Tab-separated table of C-alpha atoms and ligand atoms in Angstrom:
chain	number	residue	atom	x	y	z
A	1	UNK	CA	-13.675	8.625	35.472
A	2	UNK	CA	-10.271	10.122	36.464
A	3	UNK	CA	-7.267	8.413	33.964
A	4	UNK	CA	-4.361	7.200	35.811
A	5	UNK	CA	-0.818	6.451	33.758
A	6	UNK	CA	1.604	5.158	35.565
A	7	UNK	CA	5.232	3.511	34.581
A	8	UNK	CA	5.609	-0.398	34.340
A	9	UNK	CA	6.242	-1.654	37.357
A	10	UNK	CA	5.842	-4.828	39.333
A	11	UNK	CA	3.537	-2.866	41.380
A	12	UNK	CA	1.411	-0.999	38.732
A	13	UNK	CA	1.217	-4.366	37.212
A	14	UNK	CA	-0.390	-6.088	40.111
A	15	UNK	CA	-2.501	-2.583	40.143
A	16	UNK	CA	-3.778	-3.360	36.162
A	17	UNK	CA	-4.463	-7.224	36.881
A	18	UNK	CA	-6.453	-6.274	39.561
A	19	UNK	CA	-8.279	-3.954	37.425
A	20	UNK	CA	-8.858	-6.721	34.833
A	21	UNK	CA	-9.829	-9.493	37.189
A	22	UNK	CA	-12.286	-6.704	38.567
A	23	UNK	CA	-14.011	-6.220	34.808
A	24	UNK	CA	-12.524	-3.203	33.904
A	25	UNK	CA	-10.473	-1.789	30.986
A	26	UNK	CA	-6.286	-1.122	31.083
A	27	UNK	CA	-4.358	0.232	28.313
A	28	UNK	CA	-1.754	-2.300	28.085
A	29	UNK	CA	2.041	-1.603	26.021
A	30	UNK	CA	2.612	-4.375	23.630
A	31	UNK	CA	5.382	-4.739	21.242
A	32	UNK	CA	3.216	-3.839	18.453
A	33	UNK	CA	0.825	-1.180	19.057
A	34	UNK	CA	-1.061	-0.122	22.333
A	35	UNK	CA	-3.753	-2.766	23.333
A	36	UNK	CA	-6.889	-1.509	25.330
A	37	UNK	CA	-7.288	-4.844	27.742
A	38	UNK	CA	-9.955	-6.650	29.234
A	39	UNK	CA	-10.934	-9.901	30.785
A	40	UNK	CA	-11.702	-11.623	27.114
A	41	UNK	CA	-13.928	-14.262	29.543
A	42	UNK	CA	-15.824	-11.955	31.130
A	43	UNK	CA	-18.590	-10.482	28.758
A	44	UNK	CA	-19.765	-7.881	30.751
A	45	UNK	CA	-16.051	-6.473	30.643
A	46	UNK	CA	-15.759	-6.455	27.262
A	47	UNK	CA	-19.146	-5.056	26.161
A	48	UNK	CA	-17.047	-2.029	27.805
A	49	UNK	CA	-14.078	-2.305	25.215
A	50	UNK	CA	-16.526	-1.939	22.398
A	51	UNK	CA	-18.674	1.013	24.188
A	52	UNK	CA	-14.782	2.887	25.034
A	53	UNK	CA	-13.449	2.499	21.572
A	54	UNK	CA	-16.716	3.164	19.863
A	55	UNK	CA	-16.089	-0.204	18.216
A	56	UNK	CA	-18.418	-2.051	15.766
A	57	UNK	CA	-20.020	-4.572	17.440
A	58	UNK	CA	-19.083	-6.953	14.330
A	59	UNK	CA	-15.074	-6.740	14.601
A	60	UNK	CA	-13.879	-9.559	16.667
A	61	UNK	CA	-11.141	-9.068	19.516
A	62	UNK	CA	-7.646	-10.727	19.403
A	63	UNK	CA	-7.152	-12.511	22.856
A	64	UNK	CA	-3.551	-12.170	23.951
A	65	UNK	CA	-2.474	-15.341	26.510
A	66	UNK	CA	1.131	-15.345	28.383
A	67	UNK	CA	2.352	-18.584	27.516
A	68	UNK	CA	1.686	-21.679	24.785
A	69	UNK	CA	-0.100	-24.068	27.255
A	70	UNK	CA	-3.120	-20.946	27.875
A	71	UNK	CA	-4.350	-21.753	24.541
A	72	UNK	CA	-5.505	-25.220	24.418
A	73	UNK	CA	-9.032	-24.202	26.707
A	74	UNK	CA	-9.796	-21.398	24.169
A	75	UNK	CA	-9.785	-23.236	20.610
A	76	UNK	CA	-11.095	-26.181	19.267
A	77	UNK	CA	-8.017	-27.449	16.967
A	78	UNK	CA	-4.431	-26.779	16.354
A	79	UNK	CA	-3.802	-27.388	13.057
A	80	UNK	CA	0.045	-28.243	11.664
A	81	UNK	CA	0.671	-25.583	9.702
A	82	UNK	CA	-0.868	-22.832	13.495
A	83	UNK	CA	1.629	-24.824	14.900
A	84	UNK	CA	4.549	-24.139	12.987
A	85	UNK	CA	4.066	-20.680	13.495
A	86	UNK	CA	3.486	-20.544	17.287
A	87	UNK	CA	7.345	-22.475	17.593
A	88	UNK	CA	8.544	-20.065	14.984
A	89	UNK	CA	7.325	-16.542	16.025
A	90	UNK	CA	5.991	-16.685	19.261
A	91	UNK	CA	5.858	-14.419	21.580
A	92	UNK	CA	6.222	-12.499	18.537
A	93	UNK	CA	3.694	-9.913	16.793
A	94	UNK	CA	1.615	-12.831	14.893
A	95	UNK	CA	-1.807	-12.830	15.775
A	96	UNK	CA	-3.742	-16.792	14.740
A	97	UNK	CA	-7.527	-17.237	14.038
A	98	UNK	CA	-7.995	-20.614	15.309
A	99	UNK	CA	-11.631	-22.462	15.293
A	100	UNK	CA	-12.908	-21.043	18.569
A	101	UNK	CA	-14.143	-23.328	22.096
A	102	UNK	CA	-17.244	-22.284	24.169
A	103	UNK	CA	-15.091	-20.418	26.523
A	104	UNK	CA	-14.774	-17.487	24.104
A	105	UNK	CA	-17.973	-15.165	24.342
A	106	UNK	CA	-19.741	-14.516	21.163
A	107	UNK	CA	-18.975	-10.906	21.547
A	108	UNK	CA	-15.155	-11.160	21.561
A	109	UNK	CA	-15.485	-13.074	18.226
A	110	UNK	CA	-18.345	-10.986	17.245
A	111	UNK	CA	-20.417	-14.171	16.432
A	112	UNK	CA	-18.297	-15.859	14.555
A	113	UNK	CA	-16.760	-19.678	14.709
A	114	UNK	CA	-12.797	-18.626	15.310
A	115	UNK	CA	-10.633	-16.461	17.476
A	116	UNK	CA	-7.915	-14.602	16.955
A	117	UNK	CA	-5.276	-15.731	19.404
A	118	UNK	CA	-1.890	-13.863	20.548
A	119	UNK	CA	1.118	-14.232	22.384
A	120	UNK	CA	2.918	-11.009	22.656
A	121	UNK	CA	6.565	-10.433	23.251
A	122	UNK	CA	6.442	-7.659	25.330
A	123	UNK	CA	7.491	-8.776	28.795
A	124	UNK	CA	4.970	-6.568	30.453
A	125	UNK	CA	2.259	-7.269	28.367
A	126	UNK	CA	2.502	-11.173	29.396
A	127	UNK	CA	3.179	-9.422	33.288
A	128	UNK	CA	0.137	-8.076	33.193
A	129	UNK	CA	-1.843	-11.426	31.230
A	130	UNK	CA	0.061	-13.808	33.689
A	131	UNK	CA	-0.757	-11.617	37.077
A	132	UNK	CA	-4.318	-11.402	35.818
A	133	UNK	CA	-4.848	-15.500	35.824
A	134	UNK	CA	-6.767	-14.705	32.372
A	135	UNK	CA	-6.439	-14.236	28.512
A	136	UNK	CA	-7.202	-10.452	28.069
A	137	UNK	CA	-8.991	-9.398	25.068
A	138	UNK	CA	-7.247	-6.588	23.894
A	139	UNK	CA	-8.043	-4.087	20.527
A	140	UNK	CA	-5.618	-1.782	19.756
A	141	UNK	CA	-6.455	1.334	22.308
A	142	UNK	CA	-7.553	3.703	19.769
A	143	UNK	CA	-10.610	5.404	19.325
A	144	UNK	CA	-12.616	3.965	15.784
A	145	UNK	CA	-10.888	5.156	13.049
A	146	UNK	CA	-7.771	6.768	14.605
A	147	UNK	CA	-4.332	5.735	14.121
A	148	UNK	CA	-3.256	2.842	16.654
A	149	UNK	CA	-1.305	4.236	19.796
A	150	UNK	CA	2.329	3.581	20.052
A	151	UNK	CA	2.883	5.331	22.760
A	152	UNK	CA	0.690	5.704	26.569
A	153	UNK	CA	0.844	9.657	25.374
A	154	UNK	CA	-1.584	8.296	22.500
A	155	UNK	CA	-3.774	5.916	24.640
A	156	UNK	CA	-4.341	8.789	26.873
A	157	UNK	CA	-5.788	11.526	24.125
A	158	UNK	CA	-8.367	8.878	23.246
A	159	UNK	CA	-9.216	7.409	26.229
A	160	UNK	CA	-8.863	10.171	29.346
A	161	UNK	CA	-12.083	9.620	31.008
A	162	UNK	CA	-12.815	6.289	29.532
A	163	UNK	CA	-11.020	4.176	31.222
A	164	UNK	CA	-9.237	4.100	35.007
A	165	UNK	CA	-5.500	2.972	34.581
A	166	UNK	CA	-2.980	3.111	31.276
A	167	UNK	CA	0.646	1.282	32.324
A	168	UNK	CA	3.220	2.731	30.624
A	169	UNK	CA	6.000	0.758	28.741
A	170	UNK	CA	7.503	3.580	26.899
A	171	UNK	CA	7.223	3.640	22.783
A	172	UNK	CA	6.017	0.712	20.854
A	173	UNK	CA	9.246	-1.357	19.195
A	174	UNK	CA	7.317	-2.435	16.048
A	175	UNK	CA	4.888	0.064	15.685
A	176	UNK	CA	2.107	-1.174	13.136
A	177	UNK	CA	-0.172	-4.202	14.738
A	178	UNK	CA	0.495	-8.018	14.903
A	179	UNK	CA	0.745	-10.175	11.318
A	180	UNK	CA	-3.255	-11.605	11.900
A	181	UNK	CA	-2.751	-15.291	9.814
A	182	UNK	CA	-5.823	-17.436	9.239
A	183	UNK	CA	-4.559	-20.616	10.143
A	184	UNK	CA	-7.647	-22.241	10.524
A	185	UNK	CA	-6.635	-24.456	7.263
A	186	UNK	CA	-3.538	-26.370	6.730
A	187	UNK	CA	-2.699	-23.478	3.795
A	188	UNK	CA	-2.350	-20.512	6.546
A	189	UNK	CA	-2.883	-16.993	4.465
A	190	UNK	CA	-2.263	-13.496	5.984
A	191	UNK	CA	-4.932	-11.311	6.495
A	192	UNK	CA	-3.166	-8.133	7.906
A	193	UNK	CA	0.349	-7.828	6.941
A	194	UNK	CA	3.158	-7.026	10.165
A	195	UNK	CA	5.981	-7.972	12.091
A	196	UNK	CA	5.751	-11.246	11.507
A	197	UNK	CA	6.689	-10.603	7.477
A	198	UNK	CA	5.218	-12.765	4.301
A	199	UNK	CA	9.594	-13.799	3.911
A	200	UNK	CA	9.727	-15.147	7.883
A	201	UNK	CA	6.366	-17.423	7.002
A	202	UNK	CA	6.938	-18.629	3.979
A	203	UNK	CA	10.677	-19.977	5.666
A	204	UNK	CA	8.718	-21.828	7.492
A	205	UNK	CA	5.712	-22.642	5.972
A	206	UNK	CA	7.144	-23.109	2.526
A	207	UNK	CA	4.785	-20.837	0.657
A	208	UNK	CA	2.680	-18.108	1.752
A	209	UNK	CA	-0.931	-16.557	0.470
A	210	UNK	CA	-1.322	-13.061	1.622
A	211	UNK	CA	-5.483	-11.665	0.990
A	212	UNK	CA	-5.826	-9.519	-2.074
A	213	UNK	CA	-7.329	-6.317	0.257
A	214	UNK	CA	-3.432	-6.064	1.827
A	215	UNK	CA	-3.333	-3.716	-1.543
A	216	UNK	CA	-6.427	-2.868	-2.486
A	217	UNK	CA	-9.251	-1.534	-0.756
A	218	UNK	CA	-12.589	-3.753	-0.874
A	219	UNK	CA	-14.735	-3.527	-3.688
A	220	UNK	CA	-18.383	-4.085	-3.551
A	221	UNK	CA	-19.674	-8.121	-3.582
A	222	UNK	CA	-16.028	-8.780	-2.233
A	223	UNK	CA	-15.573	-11.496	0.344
A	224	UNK	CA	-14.274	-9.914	3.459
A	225	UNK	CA	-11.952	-12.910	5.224
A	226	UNK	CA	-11.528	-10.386	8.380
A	227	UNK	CA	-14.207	-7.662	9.757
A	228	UNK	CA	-11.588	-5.629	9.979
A	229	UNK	CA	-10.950	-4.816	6.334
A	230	UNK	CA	-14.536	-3.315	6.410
A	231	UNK	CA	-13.754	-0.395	8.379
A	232	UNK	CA	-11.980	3.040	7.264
A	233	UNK	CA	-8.673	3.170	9.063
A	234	UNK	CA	-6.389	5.602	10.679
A	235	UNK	CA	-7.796	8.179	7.940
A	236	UNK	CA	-6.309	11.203	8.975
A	237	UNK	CA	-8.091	14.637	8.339
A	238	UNK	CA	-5.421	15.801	5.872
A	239	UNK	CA	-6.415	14.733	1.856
A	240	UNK	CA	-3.489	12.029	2.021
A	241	UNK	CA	-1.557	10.721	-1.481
A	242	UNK	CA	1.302	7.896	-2.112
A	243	UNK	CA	3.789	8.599	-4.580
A	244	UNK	CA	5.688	5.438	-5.459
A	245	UNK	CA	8.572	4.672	-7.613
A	246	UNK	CA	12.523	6.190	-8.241
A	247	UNK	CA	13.445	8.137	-5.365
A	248	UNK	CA	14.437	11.339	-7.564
A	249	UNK	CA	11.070	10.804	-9.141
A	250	UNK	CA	9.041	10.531	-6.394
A	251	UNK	CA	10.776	13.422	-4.300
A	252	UNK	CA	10.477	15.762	-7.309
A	253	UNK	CA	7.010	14.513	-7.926
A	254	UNK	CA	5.850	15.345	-4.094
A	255	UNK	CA	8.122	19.076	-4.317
A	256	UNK	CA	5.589	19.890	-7.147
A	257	UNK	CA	2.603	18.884	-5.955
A	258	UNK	CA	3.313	20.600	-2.127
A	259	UNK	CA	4.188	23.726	-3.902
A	260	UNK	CA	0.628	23.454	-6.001
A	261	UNK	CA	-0.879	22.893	-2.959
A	262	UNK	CA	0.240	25.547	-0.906
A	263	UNK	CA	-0.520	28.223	-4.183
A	264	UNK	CA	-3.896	26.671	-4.223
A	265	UNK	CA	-4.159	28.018	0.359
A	266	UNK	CA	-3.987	24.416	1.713
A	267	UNK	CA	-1.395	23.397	4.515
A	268	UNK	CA	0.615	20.647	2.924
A	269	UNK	CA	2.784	18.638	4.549
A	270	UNK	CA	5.516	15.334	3.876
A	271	UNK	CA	5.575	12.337	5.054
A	272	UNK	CA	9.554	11.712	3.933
A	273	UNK	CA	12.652	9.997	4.877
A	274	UNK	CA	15.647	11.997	6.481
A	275	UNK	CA	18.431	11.532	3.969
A	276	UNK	CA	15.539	12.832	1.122
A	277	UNK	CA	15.758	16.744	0.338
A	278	UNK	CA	12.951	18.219	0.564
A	279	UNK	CA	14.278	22.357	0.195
A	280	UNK	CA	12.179	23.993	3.063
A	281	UNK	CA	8.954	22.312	2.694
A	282	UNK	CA	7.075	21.179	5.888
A	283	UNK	CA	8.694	17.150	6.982
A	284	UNK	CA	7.043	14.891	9.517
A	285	UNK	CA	9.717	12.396	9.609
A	286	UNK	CA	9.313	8.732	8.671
A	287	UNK	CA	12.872	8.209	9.986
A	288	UNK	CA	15.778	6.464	7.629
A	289	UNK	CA	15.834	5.075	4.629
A	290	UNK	CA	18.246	2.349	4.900
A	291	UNK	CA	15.765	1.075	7.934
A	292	UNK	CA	12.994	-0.567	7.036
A	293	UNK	CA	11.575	-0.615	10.779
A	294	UNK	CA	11.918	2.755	10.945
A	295	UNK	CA	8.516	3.953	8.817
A	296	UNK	CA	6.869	1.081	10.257
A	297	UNK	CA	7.520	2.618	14.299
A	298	UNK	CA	6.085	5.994	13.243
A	299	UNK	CA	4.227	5.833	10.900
A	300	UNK	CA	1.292	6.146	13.345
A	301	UNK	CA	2.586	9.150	15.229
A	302	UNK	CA	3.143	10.760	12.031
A	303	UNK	CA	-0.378	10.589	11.079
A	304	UNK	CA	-1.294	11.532	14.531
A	305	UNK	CA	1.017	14.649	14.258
A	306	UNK	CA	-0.527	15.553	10.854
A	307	UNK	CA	-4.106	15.864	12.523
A	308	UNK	CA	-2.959	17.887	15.860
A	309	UNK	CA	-0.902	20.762	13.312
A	310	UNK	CA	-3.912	20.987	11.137
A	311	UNK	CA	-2.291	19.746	7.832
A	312	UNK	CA	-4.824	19.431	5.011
A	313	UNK	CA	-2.623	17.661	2.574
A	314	UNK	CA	-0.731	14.515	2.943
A	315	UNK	CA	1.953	13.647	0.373
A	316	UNK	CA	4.071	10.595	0.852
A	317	UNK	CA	6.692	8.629	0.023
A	318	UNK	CA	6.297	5.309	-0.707
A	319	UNK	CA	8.410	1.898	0.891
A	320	UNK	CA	8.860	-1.057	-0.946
A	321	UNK	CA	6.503	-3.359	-0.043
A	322	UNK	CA	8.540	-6.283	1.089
A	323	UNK	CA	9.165	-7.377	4.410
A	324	UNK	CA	7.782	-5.052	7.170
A	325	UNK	CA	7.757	-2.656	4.142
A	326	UNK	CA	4.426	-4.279	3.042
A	327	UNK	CA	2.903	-4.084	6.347
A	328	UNK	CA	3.821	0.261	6.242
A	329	UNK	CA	2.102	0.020	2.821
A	330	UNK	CA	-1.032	-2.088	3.965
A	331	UNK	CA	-1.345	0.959	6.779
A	332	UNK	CA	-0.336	4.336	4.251
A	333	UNK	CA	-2.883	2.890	1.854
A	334	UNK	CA	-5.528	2.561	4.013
A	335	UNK	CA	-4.642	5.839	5.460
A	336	UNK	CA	-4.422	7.397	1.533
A	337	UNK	CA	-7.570	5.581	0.586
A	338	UNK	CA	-5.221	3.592	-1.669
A	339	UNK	CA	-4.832	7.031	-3.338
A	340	UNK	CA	-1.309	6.266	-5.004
A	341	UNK	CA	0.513	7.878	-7.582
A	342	UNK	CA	3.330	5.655	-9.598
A	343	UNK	CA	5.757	8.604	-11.157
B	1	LIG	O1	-0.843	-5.963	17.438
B	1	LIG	C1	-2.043	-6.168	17.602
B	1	LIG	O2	-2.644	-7.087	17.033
B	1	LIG	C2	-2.794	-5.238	18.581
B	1	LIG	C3	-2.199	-5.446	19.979
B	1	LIG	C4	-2.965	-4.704	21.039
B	1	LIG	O3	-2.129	-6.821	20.258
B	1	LIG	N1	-4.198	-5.499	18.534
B	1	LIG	C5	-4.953	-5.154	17.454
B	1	LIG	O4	-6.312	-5.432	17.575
B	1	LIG	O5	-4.497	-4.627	16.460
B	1	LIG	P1	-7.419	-4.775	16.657
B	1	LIG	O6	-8.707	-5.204	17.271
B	1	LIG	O7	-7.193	-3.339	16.534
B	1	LIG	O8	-7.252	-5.501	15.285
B	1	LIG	C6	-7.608	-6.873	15.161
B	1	LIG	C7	-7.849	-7.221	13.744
B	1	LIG	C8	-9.144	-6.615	13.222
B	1	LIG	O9	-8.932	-6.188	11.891
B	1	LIG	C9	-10.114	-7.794	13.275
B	1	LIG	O10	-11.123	-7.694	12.289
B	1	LIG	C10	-9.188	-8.963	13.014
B	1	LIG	O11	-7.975	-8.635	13.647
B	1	LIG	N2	-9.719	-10.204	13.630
B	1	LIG	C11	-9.873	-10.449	14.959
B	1	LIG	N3	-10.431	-11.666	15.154
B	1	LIG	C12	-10.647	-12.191	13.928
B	1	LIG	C13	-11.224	-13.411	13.446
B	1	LIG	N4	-11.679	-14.337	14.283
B	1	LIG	N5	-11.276	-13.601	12.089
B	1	LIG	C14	-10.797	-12.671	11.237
B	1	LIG	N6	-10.247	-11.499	11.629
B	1	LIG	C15	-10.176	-11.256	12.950
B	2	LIG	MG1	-7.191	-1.524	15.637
């Protein structure tokens, strides 16, 4: 199959929806991270998300709608607490597991009794969802186990030959995937930390819960509230450490241990803020300091970059974890193996 990218447009739009209403596959731009779309009411379609992605079967699909009154068909309840947080923050990058209707096929929610439901921001994502006349199922469009695309340059290294049409929207604004909040109870908790931030909820909600695995990877016997914390994530090929703490600490601790490296023949690189001082040691940029988005928009094209130049060592530096700060260090962990080093 011959991969086509082409620039949002009305007309590449209408080109994408007819793709989707067809049963096929479109990488899709979304404020957060690439999305790999399909037709989340058509099973047949996407069976082909799973097979493209080399997807477990058991990790359900988020299904992204273009406006509020979409959802009502595709759950069973709203409760008071989901809808707080659909006035608050959407379109927004908040994802909601709802108790799921029959309209959802058991294979978008891999079998089980909710869905997660999104309304994006991105005004060509909700294009695309409103042109199509359906909610699209979308995953991020990465291949299992790779970093999340933010950009159609990303979507198209993992998918060329996969899939017929990826629209592109240019680089993704937040960069690290939706906030996904179980609000199937009336005490909503967050299951994967993002743009929608622990602070913005609790505003709203008046306190937050936010799962234990956000921190720490998943011990054996633990109860896994989301499929998704099962799976090894964006791991990228290089050996890849945190070092947390004061920033002359930390940048002195990651000089000495890239200079062991490099005596000991590997190819180390740094993951490491611009106004940091690194001497002439090897930087993949996580942007500023002083802006907390920053790390949290490339983060995933640094790993990326890491893999393509062959790195073999990781080392990086650490953001607080507040704010979108603790959705950077849900994704670094996972990406470090929770490997983290407090100097
Ligand atoms: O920002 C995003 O959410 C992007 C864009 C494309 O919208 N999508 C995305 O999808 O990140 P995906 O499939 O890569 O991640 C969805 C996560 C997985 O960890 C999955 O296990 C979890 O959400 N999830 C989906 N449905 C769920 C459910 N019913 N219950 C618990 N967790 C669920
Ligand atoms: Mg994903």
């Amino acid at each position: 199959m011959h991969t086509q990218v082409k620039p949002v447009s009305m007309e590449a739009i209408e080109e994408a929806a007819e793709l989707i209403r067809k049963g096929e596959l479109v990488g899709m731009p979304t404020e957060t991270v690439y999305g790999l779309g399909a037709n989340a009411l058509d099973e047949q379609a996407v069976r082909k998300i799973f097979e493209a992605k080399g997807r477990p079967g058991d990790n359900p699909l988020i299904v992204h709608v273009s406006s509020i009154d979409e959802i009502a068909p595709l759950v069973r309840a709203i409760p008071a607490a989901a809808r707080k947080l659909m006035d608050a923050f959407w379109p927004g990058p908040m994802t909601l597991i709802l108790p799921k209707s029959d309209r959802i096929p058991d294979c978008v929610s891999a079998g089980l009794d909710t869905v997660g439901i999104r309304l994006p921001a991105s005004e060509a994502a909700r294009a695309l969802i409103a042109a199509a006349g359906r909610p699209i199922a979308a995953p991020s469009a990465n291949r299992s186990g790779k970093p999340s695309p933010t950009t159609a340059q990303h979507v198209f290294e993992d998918m060329d030959g996969r899939i017929p049409l990826i629209l592109d929207g240019g680089s993704c604004e937040v960069g690290v995937e939706s906030s996904v909040i179980d609000a199937t109870g009336e005490r909503p908790v967050i299951l994967r930390p993002g743009g929608v931030t622990p602070e913005m909820v609790e505003a709203v909600l008046g306190s937050v819960s936010v799962d234990e695995h956000v921190m720490s990877p998943l011990a054996e016997g633990d109860i896994v509230r989301s499929p998704g914390m099962k799976y090894k994530h964006y791991a990228p090929a290089a050996k890849t450490v945190i070092f947390d703490g004061a920033q002359e600490d930390v940048i002195a601790a990651i000089c000495a241990r890239y200079d062991e490296a490099l005596a000991a023949g590997e190819r180390p690189a740094i993951l490491g803020f611009d106004e940091h001082d690194f001497g002439e040691r090897t930087v993949i940029s996580l942007g500023s300091a002083c802006h907390a988005g920053d790390a949290a928009a490339r983060l995933f094209a640094c790993l990326r970059e890491l893999d393509e130049r062959g790195e073999t060592v990781a080392l990086c530096e650490a953001v607080e974890a507040t704010g979108i700060g603790l959705a950077v260090m849900n994704r670094m962990g996972r990406a470090a193996g929770f490997d983290i080093v407090r100097v």
